[in-house]
Amino acid sequence: YKIEGDIQSSPRVCLSSFRQDIYHQANDSNNKKYPTYEIVDESQDSLLTYVIHKESFPLKNTEMSVRYHFSRDTESAIEEVRWQEAWDEASIPPPSKKLSRVQTFRGAWLFSPKANGNTQAVNTVQFDPKKMPHWLVNRMVVKFLVEGLDNIRVMTTKQS
């Protein structure tokens, strides 16, 4: 799955906004809604998160362990974050019978500068929906991609 769009900000601000959103979701003690994020491990160029998503009935809520890798190409000014599942990493809770574990979840945001000072944003996502109905997966992923692009647009206006 893929979405592309322009953002009226620099690639650096876009990537910073994406990362700040993860921190915000993990650190917001008033956030009682899903998804819930826990930052399990972090470094300058990566974050390991444990995430629980609320799913529609009759599906079980899902859990994910995701490692984000942040990078910057100083020559081209392209900023990027790539992520993938990280179940083999330490500090992840053992499997729960109440949650469905997402075994495969991969993707990336690529933020490329444009001549007008804006950014071309490209988000790709790949995951294994297991037994989820195709019609539900498509709706869910399209909503996820559109909301992700819209959220970065809103967040970058706050940071600029």
Short mmCIF file of C-alpha atoms in Angstrom, two decimals:
data_model
loop_
_atom_site.label_atom_id
_atom_site.label_comp_id
_atom_site.label_asym_id
_atom_site.label_seq_id
_atom_site.Cartn_x
_atom_site.Cartn_y
_atom_site.Cartn_z
CA TYR A 1 0.00 0.00 0.00
CA LYS A 2 1.25 3.49 -0.81
CA ILE A 3 0.26 7.16 -0.56
CA GLU A 4 2.05 10.27 -1.85
CA GLY A 5 1.47 13.95 -1.23
CA ASP A 6 2.99 17.38 -0.78
CA ILE A 7 3.68 18.90 2.62
CA GLN A 8 4.36 22.60 3.06
CA SER A 9 7.45 22.14 5.17
CA SER A 10 11.02 20.85 4.99
CA PRO A 11 11.89 17.12 5.03
CA ARG A 12 13.65 17.60 8.38
CA VAL A 13 10.53 19.08 10.01
CA CYS A 14 8.39 16.28 8.52
CA LEU A 15 10.58 13.55 10.00
CA SER A 16 10.83 15.36 13.33
CA SER A 17 7.02 15.67 13.42
CA PHE A 18 6.59 11.94 12.78
CA ARG A 19 8.97 11.07 15.61
CA GLN A 20 7.39 13.61 17.97
CA ASP A 21 3.98 12.05 17.33
CA ILE A 22 5.27 8.68 18.56
CA TYR A 23 6.64 10.33 21.72
CA HIS A 24 3.38 12.19 22.23
CA GLN A 25 1.31 9.02 21.98
CA ALA A 26 3.62 7.18 24.35
CA ASN A 27 3.90 9.98 26.93
CA ASP A 28 0.34 11.32 26.98
CA SER A 29 -0.98 10.09 30.33
CA ASN A 30 -4.45 11.41 29.39
CA ASN A 31 -4.56 9.24 26.27
CA LYS A 32 -6.97 6.45 27.16
CA LYS A 33 -7.82 5.65 23.54
CA TYR A 34 -6.19 3.26 21.12
CA PRO A 35 -3.64 2.83 19.80
CA THR A 36 -1.48 2.80 22.90
CA TYR A 37 2.26 3.20 22.46
CA GLU A 38 5.09 2.26 24.76
CA ILE A 39 8.66 3.21 23.87
CA VAL A 40 10.67 0.17 24.89
CA ASP A 41 14.10 1.29 23.67
CA GLU A 42 15.52 4.32 21.89
CA SER A 43 18.70 5.74 20.45
CA GLN A 44 19.51 8.74 18.28
CA ASP A 45 18.55 6.90 15.10
CA SER A 46 15.96 4.35 16.25
CA LEU A 47 12.94 3.66 18.44
CA LEU A 48 11.52 0.32 19.55
CA THR A 49 7.80 0.50 20.34
CA TYR A 50 5.13 -1.84 21.64
CA VAL A 51 1.70 -0.89 20.30
CA ILE A 52 -1.85 -2.11 20.92
CA HIS A 53 -4.57 -1.29 18.37
CA LYS A 54 -8.29 -1.58 19.03
CA GLU A 55 -9.99 -3.54 16.24
CA SER A 56 -13.60 -3.76 15.17
CA PHE A 57 -15.78 -6.52 16.61
CA PRO A 58 -15.52 -9.53 16.17
CA LEU A 59 -11.74 -9.23 15.71
CA LYS A 60 -9.32 -9.30 18.63
CA ASN A 61 -7.31 -6.18 19.40
CA THR A 62 -3.84 -6.39 17.85
CA GLU A 63 -0.38 -5.96 19.31
CA MET A 64 2.76 -4.97 17.44
CA SER A 65 6.41 -4.60 18.26
CA VAL A 66 7.94 -2.16 15.80
CA ARG A 67 11.51 -0.90 15.35
CA TYR A 68 11.79 2.50 13.62
CA HIS A 69 15.09 3.48 11.96
CA PHE A 70 15.59 7.18 11.17
CA SER A 71 18.09 8.38 8.56
CA ARG A 72 19.14 11.51 6.73
CA ASP A 73 21.04 11.93 3.48
CA THR A 74 22.84 15.24 3.97
CA GLU A 75 23.76 15.57 0.28
CA SER A 76 20.20 15.23 -1.07
CA ALA A 77 18.42 16.48 2.12
CA ILE A 78 16.16 13.41 1.99
CA GLU A 79 14.84 12.32 5.39
CA GLU A 80 13.53 8.81 5.95
CA VAL A 81 12.09 6.52 8.57
CA ARG A 82 11.78 2.79 7.94
CA TRP A 83 10.09 0.33 10.27
CA GLN A 84 9.55 -3.37 10.67
CA GLU A 85 8.30 -5.85 13.20
CA ALA A 86 10.70 -6.56 16.07
CA TRP A 87 9.33 -9.51 18.02
CA ASP A 88 12.80 -10.97 18.58
CA GLU A 89 14.00 -7.90 20.50
CA ALA A 90 14.26 -7.90 24.29
CA SER A 91 11.71 -6.32 26.64
CA ILE A 92 8.65 -7.28 24.63
CA PRO A 93 5.79 -8.87 26.59
CA PRO A 94 5.09 -12.57 25.98
CA PRO A 95 2.17 -13.37 23.65
CA SER A 96 -1.28 -12.65 25.09
CA LYS A 97 -4.38 -14.77 24.47
CA LYS A 98 -6.45 -11.57 24.50
CA LEU A 99 -4.49 -9.97 21.65
CA SER A 100 -3.74 -10.97 18.08
CA ARG A 101 -0.05 -10.50 17.30
CA VAL A 102 0.78 -8.77 13.99
CA GLN A 103 3.74 -10.84 12.81
CA THR A 104 4.63 -8.75 9.74
CA PHE A 105 4.43 -4.96 9.72
CA ARG A 106 6.83 -2.98 7.54
CA GLY A 107 6.88 0.41 5.96
CA ALA A 108 8.57 3.73 5.42
CA TRP A 109 8.13 7.45 5.11
CA LEU A 110 10.41 9.14 2.58
CA PHE A 111 10.51 12.95 2.70
CA SER A 112 12.18 14.55 -0.34
CA PRO A 113 12.74 18.29 -0.83
CA LYS A 114 11.02 20.04 -3.72
CA ALA A 115 12.27 23.14 -5.54
CA ASN A 116 9.53 25.32 -4.02
CA GLY A 117 10.62 24.54 -0.43
CA ASN A 118 7.88 21.98 0.12
CA THR A 119 8.34 18.25 0.65
CA GLN A 120 7.23 15.27 -1.41
CA ALA A 121 6.09 12.66 1.12
CA VAL A 122 5.76 8.97 0.24
CA ASN A 123 4.43 6.42 2.74
CA THR A 124 4.48 2.69 2.02
CA VAL A 125 3.11 -0.03 4.29
CA GLN A 126 3.22 -3.82 4.13
CA PHE A 127 1.70 -6.21 6.66
CA ASP A 128 0.19 -9.66 6.94
CA PRO A 129 -3.51 -9.35 7.83
CA LYS A 130 -3.78 -13.09 8.54
CA LYS A 131 -7.49 -13.98 8.51
CA MET A 132 -8.87 -10.45 8.38
CA PRO A 133 -11.36 -9.97 5.54
CA HIS A 134 -9.87 -8.24 2.48
CA TRP A 135 -12.60 -5.57 2.40
CA LEU A 136 -11.83 -4.61 5.99
CA VAL A 137 -8.05 -4.59 5.46
CA ASN A 138 -8.31 -2.30 2.44
CA ARG A 139 -10.57 0.19 4.25
CA MET A 140 -8.38 0.15 7.35
CA VAL A 141 -5.10 0.64 5.45
CA VAL A 142 -6.43 3.41 3.21
CA LYS A 143 -7.73 5.24 6.30
CA PHE A 144 -4.37 4.70 8.06
CA LEU A 145 -2.41 6.11 5.09
CA VAL A 146 -4.66 9.15 4.55
CA GLU A 147 -4.74 9.99 8.27
CA GLY A 148 -0.96 9.57 8.47
CA LEU A 149 -0.36 12.09 5.68
CA ASP A 150 -2.94 14.50 7.11
CA ASN A 151 -1.42 14.20 10.61
CA ILE A 152 2.06 15.06 9.35
CA ARG A 153 0.65 18.06 7.49
CA VAL A 154 -1.01 19.31 10.70
CA MET A 155 2.02 18.60 12.90
CA THR A 156 4.45 20.36 10.54
CA THR A 157 2.35 23.53 10.62
CA LYS A 158 2.66 23.47 14.43
CA GLN A 159 6.47 23.05 14.27
CA SER A 160 7.13 25.63 11.53
#
